[in-house]
Amino acid sequence: MPYISLNPATNKVVKTYTSWDSHQLAAALEKTHSAQQAWAQTTFAERAECMNRAAALLHERVAEFAGLIALEMGKPLREARAEVEKCALVCDYYAVHAEHFLQTEAIQTDAGKSYVSYDPIGVVLGVMPWNFPFFQVIRFSAPALMAGNGCVMKHASNVPQCALALEQLFRDAQFPPHLFTTLMIEADDVAEAIASHHVHAVTLTGSETAGRKVAAIAGQHLKKCVLELGGSDAFMVLKDADLEYAATQAVKSRFLNCGQSCIAAKRMILVADIADAFVALLVEKTAKLEVGDPTSDATRIGPMARLDLRDELHRQVTDSIAQGAQAVLGCQLMPDADMGAYYPPSVLDRVTAKTRAYHEELFGPVAAVIRASNEEEAIRIANDTRFGLGSSVWSRDTEHAEKVAQQLHAGCSFINGMVKSDPRLPFGGIKASGFGRELSYHGIREFVNVKAVWIR
């Protein structure tokens, strides 16, 4: 089966690549393993030199990389450039902090000397998604490489040019040959890669279904695993919130990347006192979003990444309307729907537990509005989901909002700010949103051997 680079704005094939066979996969894994053995003996200063060069190249090639992102998955150029710049930020962050995060920790025991060291674990396999085709990769690889590990990556099949560009980036940054390798394999071949004795851990960012499969295979082979899966983040607006500001941030949080983000504000949970006023502002601001060619700087909403994803989103919307939800903006296929994977920015009001939009993740440009009679019910609704990635609370009383946030079952809670990842903070979820953490010192310590040393 070939890898197909298809422009979602035109639904036209740009380029195709031939998938690897088992022999090619085995050879690539062996080469990365060999490269990692030598890399593990380098100093943090030597690793940081390479990582700093990677950051510099990301800045230098931002237009080139952003163009690839726009071409292969439809992200508007302004957002694609921001994604590439954020990759450079992560590279710089770990170049500076990795040595401190992994420094040997002296422990007082009955020994003459005892300590904990954080040693490289080996080769880490990253199974990566298409929605942030550069950032998701850098998010796992920068800390893993700085820890002394090697990296192999199975990227999403619809972004092969991005995948190969990332491999070239690390090569041009003068990391050792084969230390970072893009595996041009099919999804069915991931199990073979995990099983290889040259692979020591696996991290996946993707769907809940894919996460369950990878976790099962990793468990079968006793390989360390980190999963960042889907989310249906609550955006909870309390009665004393600054509605103008909250609605502005709601639109940004919901429709960034055409709504194709795990930490997008997917469920707008509104207390009854302000529900009508907030929905009016939400609809007004959403209607102003410019839909169009992702290569135009005027575009705020590009196409979704694939036609099948657009069509599945529309089925979720139409089913929810049939189940009692109200379409107050968009919620219909655009004219010439077969020409590109476009879907209009939409608002679905009166979503209840009887609708698909209440229970399922809407991975596209649709805001689901759920009305709560009071704050207590809003908290219950926020937690009434199998997901647990992000959450946000909006209120002028930040002390009270913090108490509300502490009751939310999620990997993070933001107060009066849209949920976003930051290299200084751990990132990950609970429940069906996965387990383990990326970023911060928590992330870099996921793929090391936490080794106790005791000396008489």
Short mmCIF file of C-alpha atoms in Angstrom, two decimals, residues 198-454:
data_model
loop_
_atom_site.label_atom_id
_atom_site.label_comp_id
_atom_site.label_asym_id
_atom_site.label_seq_id
_atom_site.Cartn_x
_atom_site.Cartn_y
_atom_site.Cartn_z
CA HIS A 198 15.51 -2.95 19.09
CA VAL A 199 12.50 -0.94 20.38
CA HIS A 200 12.26 -0.35 24.12
CA ALA A 201 9.25 1.94 24.57
CA VAL A 202 6.35 3.42 22.63
CA THR A 203 4.39 6.65 22.76
CA LEU A 204 1.20 7.30 20.83
CA THR A 205 -0.85 10.41 20.24
CA GLY A 206 -4.07 9.56 18.46
CA SER A 207 -7.49 8.04 18.76
CA GLU A 208 -8.83 6.05 21.67
CA THR A 209 -9.15 3.00 19.40
CA ALA A 210 -5.53 3.22 18.25
CA GLY A 211 -4.39 3.77 21.84
CA ARG A 212 -6.09 0.62 23.08
CA LYS A 213 -4.47 -1.43 20.33
CA VAL A 214 -0.97 -0.04 20.91
CA ALA A 215 -1.27 -0.37 24.69
CA ALA A 216 -2.31 -4.01 24.33
CA ILE A 217 0.64 -4.81 22.06
CA ALA A 218 3.08 -2.89 24.25
CA GLY A 219 1.78 -4.74 27.30
CA GLN A 220 2.15 -8.08 25.58
CA HIS A 221 5.83 -7.31 24.98
CA LEU A 222 6.36 -5.55 28.34
CA LYS A 223 7.32 -2.25 26.74
CA LYS A 224 6.81 1.10 28.51
CA CYS A 225 3.94 3.04 26.95
CA VAL A 226 2.62 6.62 27.06
CA LEU A 227 -0.74 7.46 25.47
CA GLU A 228 -2.25 10.86 24.68
CA LEU A 229 -5.67 10.13 23.24
CA GLY A 230 -8.88 11.98 22.52
CA GLY A 231 -10.60 14.57 24.61
CA SER A 232 -13.94 16.29 25.00
CA ASP A 233 -12.82 19.24 27.07
CA ALA A 234 -15.31 21.16 29.17
CA PHE A 235 -15.36 24.95 28.72
CA MET A 236 -17.37 25.89 31.81
CA VAL A 237 -18.78 29.42 31.98
CA LEU A 238 -20.01 30.53 35.41
CA LYS A 239 -22.58 33.26 36.01
CA ASP A 240 -20.04 35.95 36.93
CA ALA A 241 -17.74 35.38 33.93
CA ASP A 242 -16.61 38.16 31.61
CA LEU A 243 -18.82 36.94 28.75
CA GLU A 244 -17.23 39.02 25.99
CA TYR A 245 -13.76 37.75 26.82
CA ALA A 246 -14.92 34.18 27.45
CA ALA A 247 -16.77 34.02 24.14
CA THR A 248 -13.74 35.36 22.25
CA GLN A 249 -11.54 32.70 23.82
CA ALA A 250 -14.19 30.03 23.27
CA VAL A 251 -14.11 30.67 19.53
CA LYS A 252 -10.31 30.57 19.48
CA SER A 253 -10.16 27.42 21.59
CA ARG A 254 -12.91 25.59 19.71
CA PHE A 255 -11.95 26.46 16.11
CA LEU A 256 -8.15 26.55 16.19
CA ASN A 257 -6.80 24.01 13.68
CA CYS A 258 -10.34 23.68 12.28
CA GLY A 259 -11.38 22.20 15.61
CA GLN A 260 -9.05 19.23 15.10
CA SER A 261 -7.28 19.35 18.44
CA CYS A 262 -7.48 16.98 21.38
CA ILE A 263 -7.55 19.93 23.79
CA ALA A 264 -10.05 22.05 21.90
CA ALA A 265 -12.99 23.35 23.95
CA LYS A 266 -15.47 20.82 22.65
CA ARG A 267 -18.26 21.17 25.23
CA MET A 268 -19.46 24.65 26.16
CA ILE A 269 -21.12 24.08 29.54
CA LEU A 270 -23.11 27.16 30.52
CA VAL A 271 -24.99 27.93 33.70
CA ALA A 272 -28.54 29.03 32.98
CA ASP A 273 -28.06 32.64 34.16
CA ILE A 274 -25.77 33.54 31.25
CA ALA A 275 -26.55 30.84 28.67
CA ASP A 276 -28.59 32.92 26.21
CA ALA A 277 -26.20 35.86 26.31
CA PHE A 278 -23.14 33.66 25.85
CA VAL A 279 -24.65 31.70 22.95
CA ALA A 280 -25.51 34.95 21.18
CA LEU A 281 -21.89 36.12 21.48
CA LEU A 282 -20.56 32.71 20.48
CA VAL A 283 -22.67 32.63 17.31
CA GLU A 284 -21.82 36.24 16.43
CA LYS A 285 -18.07 35.66 16.72
CA THR A 286 -18.09 32.24 15.06
CA ALA A 287 -19.98 33.60 12.04
CA LYS A 288 -17.09 36.00 11.37
CA LEU A 289 -14.51 33.25 10.87
CA GLU A 290 -13.14 33.32 7.32
CA VAL A 291 -13.25 29.91 5.61
CA GLY A 292 -10.99 29.36 2.64
CA ASP A 293 -7.68 28.42 1.11
CA PRO A 294 -5.25 27.46 3.89
CA THR A 295 -2.37 29.10 1.99
CA SER A 296 -4.04 32.51 2.31
CA ASP A 297 -3.18 34.60 5.37
CA ALA A 298 -6.79 35.81 5.46
CA THR A 299 -8.08 32.30 6.14
CA ARG A 300 -9.00 31.38 9.69
CA ILE A 301 -10.66 28.04 8.91
CA GLY A 302 -9.14 25.69 6.35
CA PRO A 303 -10.40 22.28 5.29
CA MET A 304 -10.52 19.32 7.61
CA ALA A 305 -7.69 16.86 7.06
CA ARG A 306 -9.68 14.28 5.07
CA LEU A 307 -13.08 13.89 3.45
CA ASP A 308 -13.92 10.79 5.51
CA LEU A 309 -13.30 12.74 8.73
CA ARG A 310 -15.53 15.57 7.50
CA ASP A 311 -18.30 13.14 6.58
CA GLU A 312 -18.16 11.36 9.95
CA LEU A 313 -18.36 14.71 11.77
CA HIS A 314 -21.45 15.61 9.75
CA ARG A 315 -23.09 12.30 10.68
CA GLN A 316 -22.48 13.08 14.36
CA VAL A 317 -24.06 16.51 13.88
CA THR A 318 -27.12 15.32 11.94
CA ASP A 319 -27.71 12.47 14.38
CA SER A 320 -27.50 14.90 17.31
CA ILE A 321 -30.04 17.20 15.66
CA ALA A 322 -32.38 14.26 15.11
CA GLN A 323 -31.92 13.44 18.81
CA GLY A 324 -33.01 16.93 19.93
CA ALA A 325 -30.04 19.30 19.57
CA GLN A 326 -30.57 22.60 17.74
CA ALA A 327 -28.45 23.85 14.86
CA VAL A 328 -28.00 27.60 15.42
CA LEU A 329 -25.11 28.11 12.99
CA GLY A 330 -23.71 26.03 10.14
CA CYS A 331 -24.19 22.29 10.66
CA GLN A 332 -24.65 21.69 6.92
CA LEU A 333 -22.27 20.57 4.21
CA MET A 334 -20.91 23.46 2.17
CA PRO A 335 -21.57 23.79 -1.59
CA ASP A 336 -19.18 21.76 -3.76
CA ALA A 337 -18.64 19.51 -0.77
CA ASP A 338 -16.75 16.93 -2.84
CA MET A 339 -14.10 19.42 -3.97
CA GLY A 340 -12.41 19.66 -0.58
CA ALA A 341 -12.85 18.57 3.04
CA TYR A 342 -14.41 21.85 4.19
CA TYR A 343 -17.00 22.07 6.96
CA PRO A 344 -18.50 25.36 8.14
CA PRO A 345 -17.81 26.68 11.64
CA SER A 346 -20.91 25.47 13.48
CA VAL A 347 -22.71 25.85 16.78
CA LEU A 348 -24.97 23.11 18.09
CA ASP A 349 -27.15 24.26 20.99
CA ARG A 350 -29.37 22.38 23.46
CA VAL A 351 -27.09 19.34 23.47
CA THR A 352 -28.25 16.81 26.08
CA ALA A 353 -27.31 13.34 27.26
CA LYS A 354 -29.65 11.96 24.59
CA THR A 355 -27.37 13.14 21.77
CA ARG A 356 -24.14 11.85 20.19
CA ALA A 357 -22.56 15.29 20.61
CA TYR A 358 -22.83 14.95 24.39
CA HIS A 359 -20.98 11.64 24.62
CA GLU A 360 -18.62 11.66 21.64
CA GLU A 361 -15.62 13.75 20.71
CA LEU A 362 -16.45 16.14 17.83
CA PHE A 363 -13.09 16.38 16.06
CA GLY A 364 -13.86 19.30 13.80
CA PRO A 365 -15.28 22.85 13.70
CA VAL A 366 -18.45 22.28 15.76
CA ALA A 367 -19.12 23.77 19.19
CA ALA A 368 -21.52 21.75 21.34
CA VAL A 369 -23.47 23.88 23.83
CA ILE A 370 -24.78 22.18 26.96
CA ARG A 371 -26.94 24.16 29.35
CA ALA A 372 -26.81 23.52 33.10
CA SER A 373 -29.40 24.74 35.58
CA ASN A 374 -26.69 25.74 38.09
CA GLU A 375 -23.02 25.40 38.95
CA GLU A 376 -23.39 22.04 40.66
CA GLU A 377 -25.02 20.56 37.59
CA ALA A 378 -22.33 22.13 35.39
CA ILE A 379 -19.63 20.30 37.37
CA ARG A 380 -21.54 17.05 37.10
CA ILE A 381 -21.90 17.45 33.33
CA ALA A 382 -18.22 18.36 32.95
CA ASN A 383 -17.26 15.08 34.62
CA ASP A 384 -19.93 13.04 32.83
CA THR A 385 -17.59 11.89 30.07
CA ARG A 386 -15.23 8.99 29.51
CA PHE A 387 -12.53 11.50 28.55
CA GLY A 388 -10.27 13.45 30.88
CA LEU A 389 -7.72 15.55 29.01
CA GLY A 390 -8.26 19.28 29.57
CA SER A 391 -10.81 21.64 31.10
CA SER A 392 -11.32 25.34 31.67
CA VAL A 393 -13.39 27.49 34.03
CA TRP A 394 -14.40 31.08 33.35
CA SER A 395 -15.26 33.41 36.22
CA ARG A 396 -14.27 36.80 37.59
CA ASP A 397 -13.85 35.15 41.00
CA THR A 398 -10.64 33.23 40.39
CA GLU A 399 -10.46 31.87 43.93
CA HIS A 400 -13.88 30.29 43.55
CA ALA A 401 -13.09 29.13 40.01
CA GLU A 402 -10.01 27.36 41.34
CA LYS A 403 -12.18 25.40 43.78
CA VAL A 404 -14.43 24.43 40.88
CA ALA A 405 -11.44 23.41 38.75
CA GLN A 406 -10.19 21.14 41.54
CA GLN A 407 -13.40 19.14 41.18
CA LEU A 408 -12.92 18.48 37.47
CA HIS A 409 -11.57 15.10 36.39
CA ALA A 410 -8.94 16.06 33.81
CA GLY A 411 -5.20 16.17 33.27
CA CYS A 412 -5.24 19.96 33.42
CA SER A 413 -7.56 22.81 34.33
CA PHE A 414 -7.15 26.37 33.08
CA ILE A 415 -8.93 29.32 34.68
CA ASN A 416 -9.81 32.23 32.39
CA GLY A 417 -7.49 30.89 29.71
CA MET A 418 -7.77 28.44 26.83
CA VAL A 419 -6.17 25.04 27.37
CA LYS A 420 -2.80 24.75 25.64
CA SER A 421 0.39 22.76 25.99
CA ASP A 422 3.48 24.43 27.44
CA PRO A 423 6.92 22.76 27.70
CA ARG A 424 7.14 23.95 31.31
CA LEU A 425 4.00 22.04 32.35
CA PRO A 426 3.17 18.32 32.20
CA PHE A 427 0.70 17.39 29.49
CA GLY A 428 -1.57 14.33 29.39
CA GLY A 429 -4.88 12.94 30.51
CA ILE A 430 -6.77 10.40 32.56
CA LYS A 431 -9.57 7.93 31.85
CA ALA A 432 -10.02 7.32 28.10
CA SER A 433 -7.72 10.24 27.32
CA GLY A 434 -4.72 8.06 28.08
CA PHE A 435 -1.95 7.86 30.64
CA GLY A 436 1.58 9.10 31.20
CA ARG A 437 2.80 12.64 30.70
CA GLU A 438 4.68 14.61 28.08
CA LEU A 439 6.62 17.86 28.44
CA SER A 440 8.21 19.38 31.58
CA TYR A 441 10.49 17.17 33.67
CA HIS A 442 7.67 14.65 33.98
CA GLY A 443 7.80 14.03 30.24
CA ILE A 444 11.54 13.51 29.91
CA ARG A 445 11.49 11.07 32.84
CA GLU A 446 8.88 8.82 31.19
CA PHE A 447 11.48 7.19 28.94
CA VAL A 448 14.48 6.68 31.19
CA ASN A 449 15.61 3.93 33.50
CA VAL A 450 15.08 5.28 37.02
CA LYS A 451 17.96 3.36 38.54
CA ALA A 452 18.77 3.02 42.25
CA VAL A 453 22.47 2.61 43.12
CA TRP A 454 23.51 1.50 46.65
#
